[in-house]
Short mmCIF file of N, CA, C and O in Angstrom, two decimals:
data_model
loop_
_atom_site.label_atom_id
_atom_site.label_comp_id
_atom_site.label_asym_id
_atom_site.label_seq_id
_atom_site.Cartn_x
_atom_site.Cartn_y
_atom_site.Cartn_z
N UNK A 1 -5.77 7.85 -1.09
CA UNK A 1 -6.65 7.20 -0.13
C UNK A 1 -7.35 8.29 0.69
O UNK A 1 -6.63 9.18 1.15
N UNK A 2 -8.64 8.34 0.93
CA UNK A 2 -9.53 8.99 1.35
C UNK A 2 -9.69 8.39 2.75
O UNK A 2 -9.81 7.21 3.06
N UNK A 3 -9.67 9.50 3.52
CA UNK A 3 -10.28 9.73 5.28
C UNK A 3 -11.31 9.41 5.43
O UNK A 3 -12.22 10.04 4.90
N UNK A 4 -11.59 8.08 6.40
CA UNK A 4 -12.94 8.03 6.50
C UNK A 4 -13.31 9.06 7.77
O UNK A 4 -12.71 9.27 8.82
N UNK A 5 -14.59 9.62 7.23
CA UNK A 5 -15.36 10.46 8.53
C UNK A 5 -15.58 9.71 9.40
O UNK A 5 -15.77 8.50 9.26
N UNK A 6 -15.61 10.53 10.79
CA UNK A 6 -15.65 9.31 11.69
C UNK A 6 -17.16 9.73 11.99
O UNK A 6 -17.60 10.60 11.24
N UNK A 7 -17.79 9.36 12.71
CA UNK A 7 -19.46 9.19 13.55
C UNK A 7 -19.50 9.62 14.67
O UNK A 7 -18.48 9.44 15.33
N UNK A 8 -20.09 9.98 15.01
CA UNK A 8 -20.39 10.26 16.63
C UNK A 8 -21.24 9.27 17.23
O UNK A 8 -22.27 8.84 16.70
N UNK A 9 -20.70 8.84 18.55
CA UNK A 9 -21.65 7.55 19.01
C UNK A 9 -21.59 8.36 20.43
O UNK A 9 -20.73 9.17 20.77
N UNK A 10 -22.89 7.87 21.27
CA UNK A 10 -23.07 7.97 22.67
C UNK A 10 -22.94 7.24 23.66
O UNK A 10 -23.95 6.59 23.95
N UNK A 11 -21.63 7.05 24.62
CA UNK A 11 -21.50 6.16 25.69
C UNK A 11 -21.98 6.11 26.58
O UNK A 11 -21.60 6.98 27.36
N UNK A 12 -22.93 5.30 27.04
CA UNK A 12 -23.57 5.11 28.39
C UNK A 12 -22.91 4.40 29.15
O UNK A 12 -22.91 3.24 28.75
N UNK A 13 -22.24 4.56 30.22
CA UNK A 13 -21.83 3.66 31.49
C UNK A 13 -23.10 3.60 32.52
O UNK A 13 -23.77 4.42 33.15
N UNK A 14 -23.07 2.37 32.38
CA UNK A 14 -23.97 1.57 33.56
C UNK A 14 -23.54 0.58 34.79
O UNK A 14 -22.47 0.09 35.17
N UNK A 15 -24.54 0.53 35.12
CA UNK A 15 -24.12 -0.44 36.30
C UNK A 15 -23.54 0.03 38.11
O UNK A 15 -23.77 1.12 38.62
N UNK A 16 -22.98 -0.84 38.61
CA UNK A 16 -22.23 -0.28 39.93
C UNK A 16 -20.75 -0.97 39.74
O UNK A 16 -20.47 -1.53 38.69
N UNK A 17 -20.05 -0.91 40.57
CA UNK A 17 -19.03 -1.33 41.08
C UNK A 17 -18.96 -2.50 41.24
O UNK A 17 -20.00 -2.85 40.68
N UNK A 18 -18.27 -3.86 41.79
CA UNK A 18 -18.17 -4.95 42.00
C UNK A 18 -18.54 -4.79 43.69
O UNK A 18 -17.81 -4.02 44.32
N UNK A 19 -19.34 -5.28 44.21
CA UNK A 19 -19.55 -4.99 45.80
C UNK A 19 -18.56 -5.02 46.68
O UNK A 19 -18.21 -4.24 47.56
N UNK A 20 -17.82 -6.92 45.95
CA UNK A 20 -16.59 -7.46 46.58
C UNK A 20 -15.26 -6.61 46.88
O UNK A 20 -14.41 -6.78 47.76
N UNK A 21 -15.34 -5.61 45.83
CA UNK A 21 -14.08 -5.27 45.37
C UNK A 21 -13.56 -4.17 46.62
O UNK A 21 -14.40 -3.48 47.21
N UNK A 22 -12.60 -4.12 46.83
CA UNK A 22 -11.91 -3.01 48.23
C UNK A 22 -11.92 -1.77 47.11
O UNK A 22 -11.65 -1.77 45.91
N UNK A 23 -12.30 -0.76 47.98
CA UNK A 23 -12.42 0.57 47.55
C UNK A 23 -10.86 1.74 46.28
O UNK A 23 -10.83 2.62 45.42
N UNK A 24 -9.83 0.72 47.15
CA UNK A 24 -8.32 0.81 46.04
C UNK A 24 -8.58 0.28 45.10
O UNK A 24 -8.07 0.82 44.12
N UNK A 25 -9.22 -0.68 44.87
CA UNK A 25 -8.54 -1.60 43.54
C UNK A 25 -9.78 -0.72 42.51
O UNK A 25 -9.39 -0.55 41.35
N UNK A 26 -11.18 -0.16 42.82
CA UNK A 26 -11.49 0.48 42.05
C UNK A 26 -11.10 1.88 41.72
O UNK A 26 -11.19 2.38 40.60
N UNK A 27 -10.39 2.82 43.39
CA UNK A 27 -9.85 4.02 42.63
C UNK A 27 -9.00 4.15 41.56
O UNK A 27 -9.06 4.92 40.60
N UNK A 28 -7.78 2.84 41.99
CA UNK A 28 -7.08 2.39 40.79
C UNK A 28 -7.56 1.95 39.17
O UNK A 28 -6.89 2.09 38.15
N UNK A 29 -8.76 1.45 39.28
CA UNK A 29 -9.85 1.63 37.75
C UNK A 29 -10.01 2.96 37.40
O UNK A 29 -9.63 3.58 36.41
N UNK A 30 -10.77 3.37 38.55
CA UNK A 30 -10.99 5.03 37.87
C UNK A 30 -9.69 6.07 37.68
O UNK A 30 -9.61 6.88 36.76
N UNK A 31 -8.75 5.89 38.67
CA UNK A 31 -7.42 6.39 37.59
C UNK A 31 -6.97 6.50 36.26
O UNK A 31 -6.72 7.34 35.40
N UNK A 32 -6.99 4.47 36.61
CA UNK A 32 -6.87 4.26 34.96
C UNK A 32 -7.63 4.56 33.72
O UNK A 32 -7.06 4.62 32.62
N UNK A 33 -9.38 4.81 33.93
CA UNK A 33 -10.40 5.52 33.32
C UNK A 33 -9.89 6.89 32.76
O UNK A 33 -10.14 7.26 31.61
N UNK A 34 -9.16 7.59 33.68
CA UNK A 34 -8.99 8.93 33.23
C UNK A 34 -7.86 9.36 32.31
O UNK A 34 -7.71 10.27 31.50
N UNK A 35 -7.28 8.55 32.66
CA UNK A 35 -5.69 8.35 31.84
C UNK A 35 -5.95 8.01 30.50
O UNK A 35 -5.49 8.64 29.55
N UNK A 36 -6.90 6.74 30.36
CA UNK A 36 -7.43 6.46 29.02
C UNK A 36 -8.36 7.02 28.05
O UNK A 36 -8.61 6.75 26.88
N UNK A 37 -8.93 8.17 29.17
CA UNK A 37 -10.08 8.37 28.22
C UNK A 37 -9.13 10.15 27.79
O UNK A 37 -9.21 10.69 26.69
N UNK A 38 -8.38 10.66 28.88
CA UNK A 38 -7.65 11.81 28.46
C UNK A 38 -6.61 11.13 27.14
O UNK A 38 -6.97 11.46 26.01
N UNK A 39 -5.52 10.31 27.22
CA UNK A 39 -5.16 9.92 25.46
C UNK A 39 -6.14 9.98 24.33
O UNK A 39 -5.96 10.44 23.20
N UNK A 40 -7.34 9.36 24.90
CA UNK A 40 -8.28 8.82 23.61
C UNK A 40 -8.48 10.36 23.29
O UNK A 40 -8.09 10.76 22.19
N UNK A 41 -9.22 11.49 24.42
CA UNK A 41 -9.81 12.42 23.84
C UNK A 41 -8.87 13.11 22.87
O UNK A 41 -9.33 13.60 21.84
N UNK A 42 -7.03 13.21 23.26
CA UNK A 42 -5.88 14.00 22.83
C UNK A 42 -5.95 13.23 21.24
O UNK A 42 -5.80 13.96 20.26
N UNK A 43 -6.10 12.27 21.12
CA UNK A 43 -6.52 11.64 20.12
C UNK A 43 -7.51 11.63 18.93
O UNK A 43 -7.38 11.07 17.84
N UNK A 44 -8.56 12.40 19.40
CA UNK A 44 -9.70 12.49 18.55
C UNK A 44 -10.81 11.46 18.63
O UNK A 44 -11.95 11.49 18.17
N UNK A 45 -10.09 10.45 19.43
CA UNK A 45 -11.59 9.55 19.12
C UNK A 45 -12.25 9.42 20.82
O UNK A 45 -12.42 8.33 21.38
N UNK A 46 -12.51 10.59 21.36
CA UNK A 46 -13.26 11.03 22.14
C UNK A 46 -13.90 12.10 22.26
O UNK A 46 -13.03 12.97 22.20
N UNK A 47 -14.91 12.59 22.41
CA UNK A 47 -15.32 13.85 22.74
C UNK A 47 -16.00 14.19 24.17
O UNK A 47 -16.66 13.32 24.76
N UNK A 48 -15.83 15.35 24.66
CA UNK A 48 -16.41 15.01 26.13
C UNK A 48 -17.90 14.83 26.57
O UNK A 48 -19.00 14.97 26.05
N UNK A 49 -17.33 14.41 27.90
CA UNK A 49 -18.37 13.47 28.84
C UNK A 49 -18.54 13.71 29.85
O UNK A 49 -17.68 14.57 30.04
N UNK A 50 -19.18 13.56 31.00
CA UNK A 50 -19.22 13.55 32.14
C UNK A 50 -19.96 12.42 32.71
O UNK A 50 -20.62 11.62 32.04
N UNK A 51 -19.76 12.39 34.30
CA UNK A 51 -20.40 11.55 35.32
C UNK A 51 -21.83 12.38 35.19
O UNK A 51 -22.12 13.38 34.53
N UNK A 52 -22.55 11.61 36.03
CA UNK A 52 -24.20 12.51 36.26
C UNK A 52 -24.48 12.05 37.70
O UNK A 52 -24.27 11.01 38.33
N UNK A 53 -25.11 13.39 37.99
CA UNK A 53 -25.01 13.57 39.33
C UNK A 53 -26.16 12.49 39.91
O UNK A 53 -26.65 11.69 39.12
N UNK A 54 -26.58 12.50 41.26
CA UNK A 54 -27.67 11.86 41.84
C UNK A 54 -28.77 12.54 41.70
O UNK A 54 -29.80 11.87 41.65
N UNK A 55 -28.91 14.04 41.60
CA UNK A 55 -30.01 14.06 41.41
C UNK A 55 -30.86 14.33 40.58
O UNK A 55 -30.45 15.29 39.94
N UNK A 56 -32.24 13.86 40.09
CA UNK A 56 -32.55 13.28 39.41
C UNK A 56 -34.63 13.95 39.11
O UNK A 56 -35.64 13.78 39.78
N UNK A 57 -34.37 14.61 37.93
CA UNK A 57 -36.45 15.20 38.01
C UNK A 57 -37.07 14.11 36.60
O UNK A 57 -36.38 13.88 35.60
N UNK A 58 -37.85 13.80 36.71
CA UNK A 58 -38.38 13.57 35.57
C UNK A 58 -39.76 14.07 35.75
O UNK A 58 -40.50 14.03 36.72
N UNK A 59 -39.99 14.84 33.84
CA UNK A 59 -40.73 15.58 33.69
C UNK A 59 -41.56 14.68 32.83
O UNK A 59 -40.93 14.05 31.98
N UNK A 60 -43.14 14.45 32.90
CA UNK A 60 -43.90 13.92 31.83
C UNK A 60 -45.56 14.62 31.90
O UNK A 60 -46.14 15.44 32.61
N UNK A 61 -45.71 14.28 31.42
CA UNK A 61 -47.32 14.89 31.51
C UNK A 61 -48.19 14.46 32.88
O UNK A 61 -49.41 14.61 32.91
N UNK A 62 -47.70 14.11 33.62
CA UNK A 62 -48.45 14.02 34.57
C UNK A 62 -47.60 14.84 36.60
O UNK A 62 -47.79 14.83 37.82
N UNK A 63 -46.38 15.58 35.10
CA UNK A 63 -46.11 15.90 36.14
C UNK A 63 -44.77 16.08 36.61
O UNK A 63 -44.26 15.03 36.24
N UNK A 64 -43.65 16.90 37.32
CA UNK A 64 -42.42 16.32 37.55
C UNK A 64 -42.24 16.23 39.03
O UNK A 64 -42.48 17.09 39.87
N UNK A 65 -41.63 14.68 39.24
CA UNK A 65 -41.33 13.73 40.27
C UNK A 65 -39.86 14.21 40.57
O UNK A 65 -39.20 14.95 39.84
N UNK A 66 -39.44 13.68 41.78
CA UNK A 66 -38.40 13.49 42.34
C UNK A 66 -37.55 12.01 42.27
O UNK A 66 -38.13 11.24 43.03
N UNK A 67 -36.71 11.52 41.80
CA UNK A 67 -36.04 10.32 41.82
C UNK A 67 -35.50 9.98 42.95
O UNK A 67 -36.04 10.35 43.99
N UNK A 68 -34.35 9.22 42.98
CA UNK A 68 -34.16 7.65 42.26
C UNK A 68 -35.37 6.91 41.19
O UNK A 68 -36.42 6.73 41.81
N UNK A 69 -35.42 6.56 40.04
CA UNK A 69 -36.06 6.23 39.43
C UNK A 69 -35.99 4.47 39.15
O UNK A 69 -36.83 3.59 39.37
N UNK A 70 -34.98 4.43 38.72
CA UNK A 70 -34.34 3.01 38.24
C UNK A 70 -34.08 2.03 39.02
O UNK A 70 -33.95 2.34 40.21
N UNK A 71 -33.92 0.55 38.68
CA UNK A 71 -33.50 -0.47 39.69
C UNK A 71 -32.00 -0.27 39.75
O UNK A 71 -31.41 0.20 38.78
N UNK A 72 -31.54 -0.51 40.58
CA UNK A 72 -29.75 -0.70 40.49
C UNK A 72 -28.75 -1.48 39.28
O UNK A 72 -27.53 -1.43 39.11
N UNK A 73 -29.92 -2.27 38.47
CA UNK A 73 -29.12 -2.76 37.45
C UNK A 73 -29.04 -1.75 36.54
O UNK A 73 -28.09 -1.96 35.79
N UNK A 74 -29.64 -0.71 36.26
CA UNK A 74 -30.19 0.45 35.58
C UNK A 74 -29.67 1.57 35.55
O UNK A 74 -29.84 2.32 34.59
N UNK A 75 -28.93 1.90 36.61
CA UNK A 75 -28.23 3.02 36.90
C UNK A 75 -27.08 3.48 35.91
O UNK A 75 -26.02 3.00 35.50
N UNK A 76 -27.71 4.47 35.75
CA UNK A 76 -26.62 5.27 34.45
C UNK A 76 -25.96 6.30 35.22
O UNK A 76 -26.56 7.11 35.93
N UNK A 77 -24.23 6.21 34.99
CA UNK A 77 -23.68 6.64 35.94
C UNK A 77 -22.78 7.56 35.02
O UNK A 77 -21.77 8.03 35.55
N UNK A 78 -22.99 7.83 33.87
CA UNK A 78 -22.13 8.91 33.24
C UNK A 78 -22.66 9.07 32.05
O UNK A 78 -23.80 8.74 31.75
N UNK A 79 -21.65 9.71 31.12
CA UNK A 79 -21.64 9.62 29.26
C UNK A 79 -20.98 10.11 29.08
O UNK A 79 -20.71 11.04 29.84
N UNK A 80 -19.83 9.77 27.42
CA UNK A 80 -19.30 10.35 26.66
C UNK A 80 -19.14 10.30 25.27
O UNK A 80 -18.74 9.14 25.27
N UNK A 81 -19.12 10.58 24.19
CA UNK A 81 -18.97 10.71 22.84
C UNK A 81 -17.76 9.72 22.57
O UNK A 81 -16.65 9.62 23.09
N UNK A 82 -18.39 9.00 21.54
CA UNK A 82 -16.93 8.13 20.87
C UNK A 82 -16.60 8.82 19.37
O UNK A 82 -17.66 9.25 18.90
N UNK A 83 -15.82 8.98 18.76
CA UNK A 83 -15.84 9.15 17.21
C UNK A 83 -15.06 8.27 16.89
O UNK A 83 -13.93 8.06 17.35
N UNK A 84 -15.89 7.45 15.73
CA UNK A 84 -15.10 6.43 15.50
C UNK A 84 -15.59 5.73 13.95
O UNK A 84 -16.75 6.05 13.68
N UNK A 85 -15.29 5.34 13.49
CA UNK A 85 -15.52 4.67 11.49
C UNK A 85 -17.03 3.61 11.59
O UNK A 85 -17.79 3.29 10.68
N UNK A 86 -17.09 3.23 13.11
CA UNK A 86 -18.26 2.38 12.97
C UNK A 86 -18.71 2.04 14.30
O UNK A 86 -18.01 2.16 15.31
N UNK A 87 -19.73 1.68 14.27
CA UNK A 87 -20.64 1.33 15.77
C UNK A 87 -19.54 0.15 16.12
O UNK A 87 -19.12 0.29 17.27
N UNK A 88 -18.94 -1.06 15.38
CA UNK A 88 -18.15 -1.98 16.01
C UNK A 88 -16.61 -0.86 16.22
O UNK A 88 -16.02 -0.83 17.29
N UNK A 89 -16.34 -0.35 15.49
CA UNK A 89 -15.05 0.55 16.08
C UNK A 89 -15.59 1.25 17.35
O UNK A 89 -14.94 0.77 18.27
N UNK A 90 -16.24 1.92 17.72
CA UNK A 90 -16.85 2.12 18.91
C UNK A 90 -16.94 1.47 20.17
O UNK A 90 -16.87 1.95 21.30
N UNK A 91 -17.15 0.02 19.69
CA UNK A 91 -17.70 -0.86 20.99
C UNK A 91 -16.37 -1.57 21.24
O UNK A 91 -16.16 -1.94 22.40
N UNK A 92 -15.27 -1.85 20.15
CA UNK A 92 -13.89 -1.99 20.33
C UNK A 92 -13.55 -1.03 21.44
O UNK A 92 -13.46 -1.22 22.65
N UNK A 93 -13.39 0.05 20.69
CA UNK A 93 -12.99 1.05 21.73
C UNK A 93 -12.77 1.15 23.39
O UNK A 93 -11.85 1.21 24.20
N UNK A 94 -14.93 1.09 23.31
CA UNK A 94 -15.30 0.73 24.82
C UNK A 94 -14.70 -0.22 25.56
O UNK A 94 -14.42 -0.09 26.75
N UNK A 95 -14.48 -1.26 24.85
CA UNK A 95 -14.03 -2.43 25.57
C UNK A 95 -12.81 -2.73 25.90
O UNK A 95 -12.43 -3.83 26.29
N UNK A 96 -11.93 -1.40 25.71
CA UNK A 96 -11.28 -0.92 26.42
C UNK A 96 -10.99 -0.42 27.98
O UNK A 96 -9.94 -0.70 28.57
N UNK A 97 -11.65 0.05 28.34
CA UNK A 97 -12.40 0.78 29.09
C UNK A 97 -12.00 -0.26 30.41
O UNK A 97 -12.31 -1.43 30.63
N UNK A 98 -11.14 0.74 31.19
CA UNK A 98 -10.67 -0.13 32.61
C UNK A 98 -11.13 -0.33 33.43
O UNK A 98 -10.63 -1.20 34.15
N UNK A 99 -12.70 0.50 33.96
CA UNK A 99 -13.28 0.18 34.94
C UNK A 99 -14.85 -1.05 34.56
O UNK A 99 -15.98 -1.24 35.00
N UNK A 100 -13.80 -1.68 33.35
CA UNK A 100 -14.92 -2.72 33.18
C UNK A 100 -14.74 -3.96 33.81
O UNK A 100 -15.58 -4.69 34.34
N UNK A 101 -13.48 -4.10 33.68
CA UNK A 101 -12.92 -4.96 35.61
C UNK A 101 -13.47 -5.20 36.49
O UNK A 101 -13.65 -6.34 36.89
N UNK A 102 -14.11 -3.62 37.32
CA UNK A 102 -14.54 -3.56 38.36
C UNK A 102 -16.59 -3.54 38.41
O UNK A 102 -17.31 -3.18 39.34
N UNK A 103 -16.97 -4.06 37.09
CA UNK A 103 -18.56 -4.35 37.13
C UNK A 103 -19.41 -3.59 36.73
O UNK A 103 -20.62 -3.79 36.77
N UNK A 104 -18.54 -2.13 36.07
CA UNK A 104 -19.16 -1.27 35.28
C UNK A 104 -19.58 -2.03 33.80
O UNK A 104 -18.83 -2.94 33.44
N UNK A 105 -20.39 -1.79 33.20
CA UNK A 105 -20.52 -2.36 31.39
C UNK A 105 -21.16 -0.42 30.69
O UNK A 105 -21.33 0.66 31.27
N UNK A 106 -21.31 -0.84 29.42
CA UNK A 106 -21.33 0.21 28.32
C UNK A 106 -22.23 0.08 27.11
O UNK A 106 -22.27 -0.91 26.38
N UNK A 107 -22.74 0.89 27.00
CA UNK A 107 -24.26 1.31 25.90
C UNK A 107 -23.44 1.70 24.89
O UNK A 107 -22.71 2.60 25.29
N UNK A 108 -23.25 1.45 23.85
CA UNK A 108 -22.57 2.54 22.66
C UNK A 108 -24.35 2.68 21.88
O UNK A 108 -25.31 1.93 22.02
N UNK A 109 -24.22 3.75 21.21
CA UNK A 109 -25.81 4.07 20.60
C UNK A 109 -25.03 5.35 19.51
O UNK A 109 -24.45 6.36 19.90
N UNK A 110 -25.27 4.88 17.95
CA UNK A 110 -25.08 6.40 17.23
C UNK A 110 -25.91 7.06 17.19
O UNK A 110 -27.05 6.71 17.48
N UNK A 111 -25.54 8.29 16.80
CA UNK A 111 -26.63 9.66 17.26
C UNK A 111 -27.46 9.73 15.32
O UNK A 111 -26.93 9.66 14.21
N UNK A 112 -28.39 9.84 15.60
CA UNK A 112 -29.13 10.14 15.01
C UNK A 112 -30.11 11.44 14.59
O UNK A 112 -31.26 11.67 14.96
N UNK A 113 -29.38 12.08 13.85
CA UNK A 113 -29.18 13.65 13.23
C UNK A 113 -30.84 14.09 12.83
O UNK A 113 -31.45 15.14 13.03
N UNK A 114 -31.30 12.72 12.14
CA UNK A 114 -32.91 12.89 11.03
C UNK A 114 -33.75 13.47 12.33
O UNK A 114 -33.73 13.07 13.49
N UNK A 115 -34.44 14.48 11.77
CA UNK A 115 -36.00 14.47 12.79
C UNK A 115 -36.79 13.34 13.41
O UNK A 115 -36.64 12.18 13.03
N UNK A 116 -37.47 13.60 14.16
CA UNK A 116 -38.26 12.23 14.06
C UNK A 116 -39.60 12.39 13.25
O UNK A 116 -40.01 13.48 12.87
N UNK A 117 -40.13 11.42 13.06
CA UNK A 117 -41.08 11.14 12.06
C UNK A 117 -42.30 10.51 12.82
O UNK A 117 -42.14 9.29 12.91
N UNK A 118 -42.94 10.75 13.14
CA UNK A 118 -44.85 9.87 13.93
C UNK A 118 -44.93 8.47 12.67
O UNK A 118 -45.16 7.27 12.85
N UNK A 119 -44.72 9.03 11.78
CA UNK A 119 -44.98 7.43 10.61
C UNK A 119 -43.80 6.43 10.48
O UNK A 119 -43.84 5.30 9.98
N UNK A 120 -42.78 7.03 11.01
CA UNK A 120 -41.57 6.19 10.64
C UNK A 120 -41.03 5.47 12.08
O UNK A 120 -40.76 6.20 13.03
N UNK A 121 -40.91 4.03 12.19
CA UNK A 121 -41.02 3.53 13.18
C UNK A 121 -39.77 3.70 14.04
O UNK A 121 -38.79 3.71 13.29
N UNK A 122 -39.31 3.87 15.69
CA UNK A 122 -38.37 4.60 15.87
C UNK A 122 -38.17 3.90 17.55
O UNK A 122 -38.69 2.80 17.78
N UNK A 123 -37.58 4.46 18.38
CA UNK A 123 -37.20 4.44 19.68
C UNK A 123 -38.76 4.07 19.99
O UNK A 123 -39.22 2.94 20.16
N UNK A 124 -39.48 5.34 20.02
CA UNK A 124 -40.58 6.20 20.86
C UNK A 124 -41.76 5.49 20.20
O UNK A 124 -42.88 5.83 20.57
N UNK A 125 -41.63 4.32 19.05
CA UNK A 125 -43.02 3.74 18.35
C UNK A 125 -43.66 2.88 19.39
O UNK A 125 -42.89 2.73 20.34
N UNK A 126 -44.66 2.34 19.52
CA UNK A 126 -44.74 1.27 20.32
C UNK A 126 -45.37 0.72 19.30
O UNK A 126 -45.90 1.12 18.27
N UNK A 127 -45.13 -0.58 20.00
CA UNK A 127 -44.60 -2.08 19.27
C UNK A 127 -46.23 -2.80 19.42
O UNK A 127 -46.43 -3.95 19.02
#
């Protein structure tokens, strides 16, 4: 029996916190966040990640701005690498994930190695 290769996927955590929630019951999430995601990584089916800070440039042709950019539903508040046999082994994974309790949710997205292509329709095509 043959090893399946696993994939590399990209975790986006979004969102905020639960407003309601007392400030313990989420340190106690993010405890538990770290605990889980340190097994998973000892494990292999993590690779590292980090939080992202507040501040924030975006660069485009007209220029680079200063942020906050996004509405609050929008807010991307970290990332980390999953490796895992499939985009649903992945989102299993995520849904793991203890500070989803507290009103955080999760992007899984696989990485995509190919160049990009102007003819081949993609993220960046418009529709």
């Amino acid at each position: 029996m043959t090893a399946q290769t696993k994939h590399t996927y990209l975790l986006l955590s979004r969102g905020q916190w639960h407003a309601d929630l007392p400030a313990k019951d989420i340190q106690q999430a993010i405890e538990a966040f770290y605990l889980w995601y340190e097994d998973n990584l000892a494990q292999g089916n993590f690779g590292p990640g980090s939080r992202l800070s507040t501040e924030i440039r975006r660069v485009s042709s007209q220029g680079i701005t200063d942020g906050p950019f996004t509405e609050t539903k929008e807010v991307i508040g970290g990332y980390w690498f999953i490796l895992a046999n499939s985009l649903d082994d992945a989102a299993r994974l995520a849904a793991q994930n203890p500070c989803m309790a507290c009103g955080l949710e999760y992007e899984i997205r696989p990485l995509d190695a190919t160049p990009a292509n102007a003819l081949v329709k993609s993220n960046e095509t418009p529709e």
